[in-house]
Amino acid sequence: MNEKQLVSQALSKTLDGVLEVEQIAAIIEKPKSSDLGDLAFPAFQLAKVLRKSPQAIATEIAEKIDSTGFEKVLAVGPYVNFFLDKNSTATQVIHDVIAKGKHYGDEQTGAGRNVPVDMSAPNIAKPFSIGHLRSTVIGDSIAKIYEKLGYNPVKINHLGDWGKQFGLLITAYKKYGDEATITANPIDELLKLYVQINAEAKENPAVDEEGREWFLKMEQGDEEALRIWKWFSDVSLIEFNRIYDKLDVTFDYFTGESFYSDKMDAIVEDLENKNLLHESKGALIVDLEKYNLNPALIKKTDGATLYITRDLATAVYRKKTFDFVKSLYVVGGEQTNHFKQLKAVLKEAGYDWSDDMVHIPFGMVTQGGKKFSTRKGHVVKLEMALDEAVDRAEKQIEEKNPNLANKVEVAKQVGVGAVKFYDLKTDRKNGYDFDLDEMVSFEGETGPYVQYAHARIQSILRKAEQKVNLEEVPVVVSDSEAWEIVKFLKEFPNTVKRAADNYEPSLIAKYAISLAQAFNKYYAHVRILEKNDELASRLALISATAVVLKESLRLLGVAAPENM
């Protein structure tokens, strides 16, 4: 029984059926200050029923209530404030954490149901830049969070491998490209071609038209067009997979836009059969006026398809294949209107399951306040940034702990973890400015700070000579710092649920920072290894803290080194 249930049941008995347990639980609050207790019941709602002032009702409840399980119950104005029995609460929470280990906070809400997660989705033939980091790490973290709640996440890398930009790239290759040069350094050389051809197409409509023609050839199955496109795709995936290995991110499927190229005719035919397609200036559209949206352009005048055509085919395929309970799209906020149109077209076509599709937008990563742009050649390659972060972490480890046995591996965990954590601690809808100095710092609200707290606990536990079964140790809360940790540990399962409900890994990251800060405060005020009657209790407390810190980091895709 959790503390809210404990309070609700005690109040229900005292109120003698005036409010049901569920109604009481719904209005219980947390006081603004811990000095006012751990939970509070506002008596305002009972004033009309009992015909008394809320203050009088609160006083009566505090006098009558069975305070078993509580340190004390006080009336403070119109509130009944409950102070939990710290020792029994701490013992219950810490034993639960230690017994369950990494499974603390697990639930079976998802009942094994499928949740496709559309994530990462870099464009082939272009560098994997810092701009692709957010979708990759946010999607990976959300998948881990949903798995913890009993769902079956299906991670899909919906590669940008189809569309007019590839027609333009083929145009550039035919005009200026050299196979040997590209083979030696594929992504950099393809980027040069892409930047050059886009600049030309902007000035010369004939170049733009040539790009359209090559893409149309791709769609019509032209052998030469598809051969060149496939080569671009293959060399790009080799580069991408190396970066995914560094990030420790895996996928269940690499099914990009091209996978759905032979599935689009069926969706277009379906829209036509349902009388949803209308001609407009030679193109085919779906009218979305009733949704206050612009028409959805399904086919251009030359018969070429668009993102939305492919995304319609993708959505139908995923529903048929996975029978999803939710289908998540971790895609930048600039695509919000696109997803509104996508869902509206599916709704018009009678696919009510479109309500289960969720666009999870996020803010941009900038550098020096400026947006990255592949077209203009303003790109910071993610791999270079990761390597630089690892180098900086290695230098810091060399300064602080030069004799660390596995410092190369730890530097990788710290450097890469720092980049991922910094991204994930940012509220998803906000952007941030890329700053390696700040990311890799061992101080402040960073990944290394949390990792170091975990490593410090492991060091203390190794030094402890007392070997006891920590699941059976009665926990004694002798100071406010220990109680603060207990309250954080108790809150972890709820934090995981809120992160899932809001598709917001930053809630886990901020929680991890707060728990690490609470531990460091405890470490500064308490002699943990002092040999007295409470030593085992203190070891149990910090062991549980290490478990939850490690699991919090795991949900963010960040390693928790044992030594740093």
PDB file of C-alpha atoms in Angstrom, residues 426-523:
ATOM      1  CA  THR A 426      16.093  19.688 -21.909  1.00  0.00           C
ATOM      2  CA  ASP A 427      12.301  19.899 -21.976  1.00  0.00           C
ATOM      3  CA  ARG A 428      11.437  18.152 -25.216  1.00  0.00           C
ATOM      4  CA  LYS A 429       9.590  21.079 -26.791  1.00  0.00           C
ATOM      5  CA  ASN A 430      12.445  23.472 -26.075  1.00  0.00           C
ATOM      6  CA  GLY A 431      15.619  23.661 -28.118  1.00  0.00           C
ATOM      7  CA  TYR A 432      19.145  24.218 -26.850  1.00  0.00           C
ATOM      8  CA  ASP A 433      22.482  25.558 -28.011  1.00  0.00           C
ATOM      9  CA  PHE A 434      25.148  22.902 -28.507  1.00  0.00           C
ATOM     10  CA  ASP A 435      27.991  23.452 -26.017  1.00  0.00           C
ATOM     11  CA  LEU A 436      30.461  20.612 -25.377  1.00  0.00           C
ATOM     12  CA  ASP A 437      32.152  22.425 -22.470  1.00  0.00           C
ATOM     13  CA  GLU A 438      28.903  22.507 -20.545  1.00  0.00           C
ATOM     14  CA  MET A 439      27.870  18.974 -21.531  1.00  0.00           C
ATOM     15  CA  VAL A 440      31.004  17.192 -20.340  1.00  0.00           C
ATOM     16  CA  SER A 441      31.410  19.067 -17.052  1.00  0.00           C
ATOM     17  CA  PHE A 442      31.526  16.912 -13.922  1.00  0.00           C
ATOM     18  CA  GLU A 443      29.740  19.697 -12.050  1.00  0.00           C
ATOM     19  CA  GLY A 444      26.300  21.161 -12.463  1.00  0.00           C
ATOM     20  CA  GLU A 445      23.227  19.480 -13.916  1.00  0.00           C
ATOM     21  CA  THR A 446      25.038  17.101 -16.252  1.00  0.00           C
ATOM     22  CA  GLY A 447      25.275  13.400 -17.069  1.00  0.00           C
ATOM     23  CA  PRO A 448      28.793  13.049 -15.613  1.00  0.00           C
ATOM     24  CA  TYR A 449      27.538  14.564 -12.334  1.00  0.00           C
ATOM     25  CA  VAL A 450      24.870  11.835 -12.027  1.00  0.00           C
ATOM     26  CA  GLN A 451      27.291   9.115 -13.150  1.00  0.00           C
ATOM     27  CA  TYR A 452      29.832  10.273 -10.569  1.00  0.00           C
ATOM     28  CA  ALA A 453      27.250  10.083  -7.761  1.00  0.00           C
ATOM     29  CA  HIS A 454      26.535   6.464  -8.748  1.00  0.00           C
ATOM     30  CA  ALA A 455      30.259   5.619  -8.941  1.00  0.00           C
ATOM     31  CA  ARG A 456      30.887   7.250  -5.547  1.00  0.00           C
ATOM     32  CA  ILE A 457      28.221   5.043  -3.938  1.00  0.00           C
ATOM     33  CA  GLN A 458      29.800   1.936  -5.474  1.00  0.00           C
ATOM     34  CA  SER A 459      33.156   3.005  -4.054  1.00  0.00           C
ATOM     35  CA  ILE A 460      31.644   3.416  -0.559  1.00  0.00           C
ATOM     36  CA  LEU A 461      29.957   0.004  -0.763  1.00  0.00           C
ATOM     37  CA  ARG A 462      33.253  -1.617  -1.775  1.00  0.00           C
ATOM     38  CA  LYS A 463      34.963  -0.063   1.260  1.00  0.00           C
ATOM     39  CA  ALA A 464      32.237  -1.205   3.663  1.00  0.00           C
ATOM     40  CA  GLU A 465      33.397  -4.214   5.632  1.00  0.00           C
ATOM     41  CA  GLN A 466      29.921  -5.069   6.935  1.00  0.00           C
ATOM     42  CA  LYS A 467      28.292  -7.732   4.744  1.00  0.00           C
ATOM     43  CA  VAL A 468      24.588  -8.095   5.538  1.00  0.00           C
ATOM     44  CA  ASN A 469      21.409  -8.881   3.648  1.00  0.00           C
ATOM     45  CA  LEU A 470      20.280  -5.321   2.993  1.00  0.00           C
ATOM     46  CA  GLU A 471      16.740  -6.498   2.147  1.00  0.00           C
ATOM     47  CA  GLU A 472      16.255  -7.368   5.820  1.00  0.00           C
ATOM     48  CA  VAL A 473      17.880  -4.350   7.474  1.00  0.00           C
ATOM     49  CA  PRO A 474      15.438  -2.126   9.427  1.00  0.00           C
ATOM     50  CA  VAL A 475      16.047   1.378   8.075  1.00  0.00           C
ATOM     51  CA  VAL A 476      16.458   4.194  10.574  1.00  0.00           C
ATOM     52  CA  VAL A 477      15.967   7.765   9.380  1.00  0.00           C
ATOM     53  CA  SER A 478      18.139   9.873  11.659  1.00  0.00           C
ATOM     54  CA  ASP A 479      18.417  13.059   9.612  1.00  0.00           C
ATOM     55  CA  SER A 480      16.542  15.204   7.103  1.00  0.00           C
ATOM     56  CA  GLU A 481      19.053  14.392   4.329  1.00  0.00           C
ATOM     57  CA  ALA A 482      18.242  10.651   4.536  1.00  0.00           C
ATOM     58  CA  TRP A 483      14.498  11.357   4.532  1.00  0.00           C
ATOM     59  CA  GLU A 484      14.900  13.518   1.427  1.00  0.00           C
ATOM     60  CA  ILE A 485      16.505  10.558  -0.382  1.00  0.00           C
ATOM     61  CA  VAL A 486      13.727   8.205   0.755  1.00  0.00           C
ATOM     62  CA  LYS A 487      11.088  10.574  -0.626  1.00  0.00           C
ATOM     63  CA  PHE A 488      12.868  10.687  -3.976  1.00  0.00           C
ATOM     64  CA  LEU A 489      13.154   6.888  -4.129  1.00  0.00           C
ATOM     65  CA  LYS A 490       9.452   6.591  -3.326  1.00  0.00           C
ATOM     66  CA  GLU A 491       8.651   8.967  -6.200  1.00  0.00           C
ATOM     67  CA  PHE A 492      10.554   7.062  -8.901  1.00  0.00           C
ATOM     68  CA  PRO A 493       7.705   4.811 -10.179  1.00  0.00           C
ATOM     69  CA  ASN A 494       5.417   7.834 -10.468  1.00  0.00           C
ATOM     70  CA  THR A 495       8.128   9.761 -12.345  1.00  0.00           C
ATOM     71  CA  VAL A 496       8.414   6.938 -14.883  1.00  0.00           C
ATOM     72  CA  LYS A 497       4.626   6.992 -15.420  1.00  0.00           C
ATOM     73  CA  ARG A 498       4.563  10.760 -15.872  1.00  0.00           C
ATOM     74  CA  ALA A 499       7.468  10.549 -18.349  1.00  0.00           C
ATOM     75  CA  ALA A 500       5.492   7.984 -20.377  1.00  0.00           C
ATOM     76  CA  ASP A 501       2.221   9.934 -20.237  1.00  0.00           C
ATOM     77  CA  ASN A 502       3.934  13.126 -21.407  1.00  0.00           C
ATOM     78  CA  TYR A 503       6.478  11.499 -23.760  1.00  0.00           C
ATOM     79  CA  GLU A 504       9.021  13.485 -21.753  1.00  0.00           C
ATOM     80  CA  PRO A 505      12.389  11.849 -20.901  1.00  0.00           C
ATOM     81  CA  SER A 506      13.501  15.145 -19.330  1.00  0.00           C
ATOM     82  CA  LEU A 507      11.361  14.229 -16.292  1.00  0.00           C
ATOM     83  CA  ILE A 508      13.636  11.213 -15.707  1.00  0.00           C
ATOM     84  CA  ALA A 509      16.805  13.257 -16.322  1.00  0.00           C
ATOM     85  CA  LYS A 510      15.743  15.999 -13.911  1.00  0.00           C
ATOM     86  CA  TYR A 511      14.740  13.370 -11.362  1.00  0.00           C
ATOM     87  CA  ALA A 512      18.198  11.747 -11.665  1.00  0.00           C
ATOM     88  CA  ILE A 513      19.891  15.116 -11.096  1.00  0.00           C
ATOM     89  CA  SER A 514      17.744  15.770  -8.002  1.00  0.00           C
ATOM     90  CA  LEU A 515      18.426  12.305  -6.555  1.00  0.00           C
ATOM     91  CA  ALA A 516      22.173  12.715  -7.178  1.00  0.00           C
ATOM     92  CA  GLN A 517      22.064  16.118  -5.483  1.00  0.00           C
ATOM     93  CA  ALA A 518      20.173  14.642  -2.504  1.00  0.00           C
ATOM     94  CA  PHE A 519      22.782  11.880  -2.181  1.00  0.00           C
ATOM     95  CA  ASN A 520      25.696  14.347  -2.375  1.00  0.00           C
ATOM     96  CA  LYS A 521      24.090  16.459   0.339  1.00  0.00           C
ATOM     97  CA  TYR A 522      23.703  13.333   2.495  1.00  0.00           C
ATOM     98  CA  TYR A 523      27.326  12.336   1.755  1.00  0.00           C
TER      99      TYR A 523
END
